[in-house]
Coordinates of C-alpha atoms in Angstrom, one line a residue:
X1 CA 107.2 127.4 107.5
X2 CA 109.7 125.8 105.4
X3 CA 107.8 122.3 104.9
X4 CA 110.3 118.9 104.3
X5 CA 108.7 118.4 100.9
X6 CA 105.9 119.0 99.4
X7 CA 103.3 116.8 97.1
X8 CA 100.8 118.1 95.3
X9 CA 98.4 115.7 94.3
X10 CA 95.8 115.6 91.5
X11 CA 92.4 113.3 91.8
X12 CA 92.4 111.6 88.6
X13 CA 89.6 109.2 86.5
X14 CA 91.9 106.7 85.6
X15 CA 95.3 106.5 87.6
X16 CA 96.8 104.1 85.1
X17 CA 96.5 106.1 82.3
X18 CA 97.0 109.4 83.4
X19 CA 100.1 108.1 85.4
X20 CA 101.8 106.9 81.5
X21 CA 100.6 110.6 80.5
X22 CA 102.8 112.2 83.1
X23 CA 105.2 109.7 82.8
X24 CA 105.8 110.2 78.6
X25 CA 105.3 114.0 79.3
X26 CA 108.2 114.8 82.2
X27 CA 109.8 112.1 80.7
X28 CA 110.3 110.3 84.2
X29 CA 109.6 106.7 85.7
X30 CA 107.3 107.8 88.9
X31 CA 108.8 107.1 91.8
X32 CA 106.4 105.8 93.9
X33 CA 103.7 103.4 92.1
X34 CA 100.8 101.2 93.6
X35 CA 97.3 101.0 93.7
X36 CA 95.8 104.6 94.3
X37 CA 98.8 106.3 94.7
X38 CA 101.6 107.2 91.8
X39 CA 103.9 110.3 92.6
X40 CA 106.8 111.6 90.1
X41 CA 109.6 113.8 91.9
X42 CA 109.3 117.0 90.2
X43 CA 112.5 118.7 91.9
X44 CA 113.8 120.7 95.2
X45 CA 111.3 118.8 97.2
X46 CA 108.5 118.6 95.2
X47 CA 106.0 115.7 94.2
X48 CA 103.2 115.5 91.6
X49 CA 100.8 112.7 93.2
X50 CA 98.2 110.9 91.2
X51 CA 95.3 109.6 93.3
X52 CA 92.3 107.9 91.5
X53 CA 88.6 109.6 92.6
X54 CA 87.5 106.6 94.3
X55 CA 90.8 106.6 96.2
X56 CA 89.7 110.8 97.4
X57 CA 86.0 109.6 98.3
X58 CA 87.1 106.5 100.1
X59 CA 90.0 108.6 102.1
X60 CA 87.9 111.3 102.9
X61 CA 84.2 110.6 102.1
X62 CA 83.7 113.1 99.9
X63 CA 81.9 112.3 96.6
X64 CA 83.9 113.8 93.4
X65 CA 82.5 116.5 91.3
X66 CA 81.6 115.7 88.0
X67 CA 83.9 116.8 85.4
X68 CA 82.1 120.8 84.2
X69 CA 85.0 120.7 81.2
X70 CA 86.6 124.0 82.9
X71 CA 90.3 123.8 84.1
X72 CA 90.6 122.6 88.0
X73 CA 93.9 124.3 88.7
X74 CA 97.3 124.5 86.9
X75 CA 100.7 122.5 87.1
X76 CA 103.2 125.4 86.1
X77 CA 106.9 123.9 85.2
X78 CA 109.6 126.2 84.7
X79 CA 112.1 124.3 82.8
X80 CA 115.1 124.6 79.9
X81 CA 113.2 122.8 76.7
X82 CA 109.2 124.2 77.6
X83 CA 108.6 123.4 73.6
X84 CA 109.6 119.9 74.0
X85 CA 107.6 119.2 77.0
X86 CA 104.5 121.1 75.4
X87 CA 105.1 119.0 72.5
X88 CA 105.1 116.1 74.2
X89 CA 102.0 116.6 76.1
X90 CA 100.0 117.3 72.5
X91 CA 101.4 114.1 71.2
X92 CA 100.1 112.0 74.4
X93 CA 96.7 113.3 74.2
X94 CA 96.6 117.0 76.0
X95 CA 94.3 120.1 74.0
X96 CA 96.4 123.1 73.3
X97 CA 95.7 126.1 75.1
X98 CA 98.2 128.5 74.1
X99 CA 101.5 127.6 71.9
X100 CA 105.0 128.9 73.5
X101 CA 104.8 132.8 73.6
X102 CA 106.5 135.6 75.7
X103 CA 104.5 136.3 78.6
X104 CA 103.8 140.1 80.1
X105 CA 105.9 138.6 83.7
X106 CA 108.9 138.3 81.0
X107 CA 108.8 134.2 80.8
X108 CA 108.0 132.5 77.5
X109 CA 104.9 129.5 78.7
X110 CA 103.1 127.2 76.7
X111 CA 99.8 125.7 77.6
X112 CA 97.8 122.9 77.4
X113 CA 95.0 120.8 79.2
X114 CA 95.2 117.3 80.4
X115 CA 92.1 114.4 80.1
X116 CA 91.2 115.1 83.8
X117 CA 91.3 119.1 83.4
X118 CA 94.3 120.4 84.5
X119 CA 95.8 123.0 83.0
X120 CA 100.0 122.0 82.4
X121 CA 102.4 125.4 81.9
X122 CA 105.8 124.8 80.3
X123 CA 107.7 128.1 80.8
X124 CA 111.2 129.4 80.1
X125 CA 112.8 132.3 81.7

């Protein structure tokens, strides 16, 4: 299966502010932006999506699990300046996991951690 395009979507606290995170971060205007929803075209297809909690309870009744502090998953962006990017996520308010450093699968990756628990990889070939 070779799907159209594909969006992955995180279930956020706060959609405004996470969505001027991402935004500073990638350095990209989202492309879609309204109430519950905010998606930024990563590339080749692919969409990051921001839905607020409420918006994930209400859409599927499911209550949201309260934040445990560990990482949820991990957005992992190979790109050409992963120092920048990792920079950029420190100065807008991400932890640092892991400065840039060759990896054992032969990429260089940085990584940090976002206010909602996701894990954000900046690698380089």
């Amino acid at each position: 299966m070779k799907p159209n395009q594909t969006l992955f979507v995180l279930y956020v606290k706060d959609q405004q502010k996470s969505t001027e995170f991402y935004s500073r971060v990638l350095d990209e205007k989202p492309v879609l932006n309204v109430p519950g929803m905010t998606e930024f075209e990563l590339g080749n297809r692919a969409l990051l999506g921001l839905m607020p909690e409420k918006g994930m309870e209400n859409l599927l009744g499911l209550k949201s699990i309260p934040n445990s502090n560990s990482p949820k998953s991990e957005i992992y962006l190979i790109v050409e300046n992963a120092e920048e990017l990792h920079k950029r996520a420190l100065d807008n308010g991400a932890k640092e996991l892991s400065p840039l450093l060759p990896r054992d699968w032969g990429q260089k990756v940085a990584y940090s951690l976002d206010s909602d628990g996701y894990v954000l990889a900046f690698a380089e070939e």
